[in-house]
CSV table of C-alpha atoms in Angstrom, one decimal:
chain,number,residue,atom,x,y,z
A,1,UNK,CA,39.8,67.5,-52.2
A,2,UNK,CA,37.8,64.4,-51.6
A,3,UNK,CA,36.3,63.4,-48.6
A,4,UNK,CA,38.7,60.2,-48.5
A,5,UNK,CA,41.8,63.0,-48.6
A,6,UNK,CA,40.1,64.7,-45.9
A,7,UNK,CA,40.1,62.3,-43.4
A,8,UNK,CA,44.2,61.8,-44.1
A,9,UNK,CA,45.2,65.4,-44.2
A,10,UNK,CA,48.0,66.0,-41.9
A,11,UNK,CA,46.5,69.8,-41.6
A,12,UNK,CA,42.9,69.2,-40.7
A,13,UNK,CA,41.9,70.3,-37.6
A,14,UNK,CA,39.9,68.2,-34.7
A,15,UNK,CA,36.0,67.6,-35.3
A,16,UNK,CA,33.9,68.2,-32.8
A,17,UNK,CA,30.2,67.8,-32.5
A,18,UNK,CA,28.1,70.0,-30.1
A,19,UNK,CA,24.5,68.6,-29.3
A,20,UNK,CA,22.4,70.6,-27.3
A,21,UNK,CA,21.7,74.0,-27.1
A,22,UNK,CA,25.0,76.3,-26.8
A,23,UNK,CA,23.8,79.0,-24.6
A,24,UNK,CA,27.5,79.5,-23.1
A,25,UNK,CA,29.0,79.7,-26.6
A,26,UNK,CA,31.2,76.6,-26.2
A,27,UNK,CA,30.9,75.6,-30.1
A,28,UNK,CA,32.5,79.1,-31.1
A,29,UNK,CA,35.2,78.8,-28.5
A,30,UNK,CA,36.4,75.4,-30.1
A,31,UNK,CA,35.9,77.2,-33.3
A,32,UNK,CA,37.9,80.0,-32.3
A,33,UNK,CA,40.4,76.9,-31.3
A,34,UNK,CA,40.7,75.6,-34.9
A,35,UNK,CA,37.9,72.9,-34.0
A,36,UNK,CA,35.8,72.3,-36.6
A,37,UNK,CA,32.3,72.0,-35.0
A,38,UNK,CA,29.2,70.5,-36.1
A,39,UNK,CA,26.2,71.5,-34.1
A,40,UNK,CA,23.2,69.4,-33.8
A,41,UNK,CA,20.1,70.7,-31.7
A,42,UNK,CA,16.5,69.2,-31.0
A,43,UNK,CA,16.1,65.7,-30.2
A,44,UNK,CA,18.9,63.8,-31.2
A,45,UNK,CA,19.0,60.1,-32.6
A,46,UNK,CA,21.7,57.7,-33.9
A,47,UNK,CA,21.2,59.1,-37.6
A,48,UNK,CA,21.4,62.5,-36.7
A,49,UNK,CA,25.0,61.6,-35.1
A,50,UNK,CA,26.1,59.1,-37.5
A,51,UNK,CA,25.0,62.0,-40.6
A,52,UNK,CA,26.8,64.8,-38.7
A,53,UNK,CA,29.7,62.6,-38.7
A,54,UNK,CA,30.5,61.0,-35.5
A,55,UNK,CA,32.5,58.0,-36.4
A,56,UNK,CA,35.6,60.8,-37.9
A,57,UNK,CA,34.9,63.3,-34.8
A,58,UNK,CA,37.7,63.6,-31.9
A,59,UNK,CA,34.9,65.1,-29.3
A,60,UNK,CA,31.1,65.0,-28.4
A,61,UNK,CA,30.0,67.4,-26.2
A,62,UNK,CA,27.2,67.5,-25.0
A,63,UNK,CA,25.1,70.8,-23.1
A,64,UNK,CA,21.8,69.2,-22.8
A,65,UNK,CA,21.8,66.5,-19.9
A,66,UNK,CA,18.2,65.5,-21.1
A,67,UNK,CA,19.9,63.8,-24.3
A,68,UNK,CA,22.3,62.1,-22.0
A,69,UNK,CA,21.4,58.6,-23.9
A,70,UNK,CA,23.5,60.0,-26.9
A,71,UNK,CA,26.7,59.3,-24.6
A,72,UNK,CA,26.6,55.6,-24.9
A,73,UNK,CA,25.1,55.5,-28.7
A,74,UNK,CA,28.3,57.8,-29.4
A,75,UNK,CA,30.4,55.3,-27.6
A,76,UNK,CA,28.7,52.2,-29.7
A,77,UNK,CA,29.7,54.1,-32.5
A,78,UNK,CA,33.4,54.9,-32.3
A,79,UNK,CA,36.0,54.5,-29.1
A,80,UNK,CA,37.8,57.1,-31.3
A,81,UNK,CA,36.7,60.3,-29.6
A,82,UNK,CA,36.4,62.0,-26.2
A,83,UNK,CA,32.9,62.3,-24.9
A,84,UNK,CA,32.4,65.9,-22.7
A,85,UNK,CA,29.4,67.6,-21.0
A,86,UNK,CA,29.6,71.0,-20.5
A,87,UNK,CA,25.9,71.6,-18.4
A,88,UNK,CA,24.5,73.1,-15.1
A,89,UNK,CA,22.9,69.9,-14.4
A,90,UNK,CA,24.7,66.6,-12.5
A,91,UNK,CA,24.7,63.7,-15.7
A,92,UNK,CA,22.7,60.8,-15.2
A,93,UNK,CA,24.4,57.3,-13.0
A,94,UNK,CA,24.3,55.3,-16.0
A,95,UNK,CA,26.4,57.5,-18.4
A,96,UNK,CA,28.9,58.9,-16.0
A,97,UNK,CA,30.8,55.0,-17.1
A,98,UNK,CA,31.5,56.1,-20.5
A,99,UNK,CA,32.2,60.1,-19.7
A,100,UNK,CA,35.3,61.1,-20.3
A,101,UNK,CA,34.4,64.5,-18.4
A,102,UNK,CA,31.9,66.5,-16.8
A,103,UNK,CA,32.2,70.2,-17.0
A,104,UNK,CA,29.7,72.7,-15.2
A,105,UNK,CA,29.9,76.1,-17.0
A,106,UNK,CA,29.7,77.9,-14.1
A,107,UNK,CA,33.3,76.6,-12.7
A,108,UNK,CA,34.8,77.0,-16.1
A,109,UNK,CA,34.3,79.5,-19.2
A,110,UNK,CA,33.9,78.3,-22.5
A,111,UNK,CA,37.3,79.6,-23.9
A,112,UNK,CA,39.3,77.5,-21.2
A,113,UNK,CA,37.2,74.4,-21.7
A,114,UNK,CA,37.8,74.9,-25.7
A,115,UNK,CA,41.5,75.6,-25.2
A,116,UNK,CA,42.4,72.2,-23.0
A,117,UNK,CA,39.8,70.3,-25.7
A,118,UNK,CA,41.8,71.6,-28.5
A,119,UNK,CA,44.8,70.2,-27.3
């Protein structure tokens, strides 16, 4: 199958990239889901998104609130997708805007934030 018949198959599952580090095992949640995930770890730039495929993904989620500047390069990239953190820490004034959610792992375990993301 080619990557053009990919991106139209009826049976492919959501795409979801996870940037940060995944200490609460969010990524295997979705996973377990039928998400496909992409991870991406260390510091984290607009070709790093765009090769992991962020233009055809349905989520970004994001566990490391020091990288909270991906939020609106993922947003100039696609309006296509849901943007999530899933961190400890409160996210930054000037991304809350373009958040689509804000999740503290402490109020809510991984495999009932991956189930309501599947969706």
């Amino acid at each position: 199958m080619s990557d053009t018949d990919a991106e139209t198959d009826p049976d492919k599952g959501p795409h979801a990239i996870v940037a940060g580090p995944d200490e609460d095992g969010l990524a295997d949640a979705l996973e377990a889901e039928g998400v496909t995930v992409t991870r991406l770890g260390g510091v984290i730039s607009r070709p790093q998104l765009e090769e992991a495929g962020i233009v055809e993904a349905d989520l970004y989620v994001l566990t490391d609130i020091d990288q909270a500047t991906t939020i609106p390069i993922v947003c100039d990239l696609t309006d296509d997708l849901r943007t999530v953190t899933y961190a400890r820490r409160t996210v930054p004034e000037f991304v809350k805007g373009q958040l689509d959610l804000a999740i503290d792992p402490r109020l809510m375990s991984p495999d009932i934030v991956a189930d309501e993301l599947a969706e």
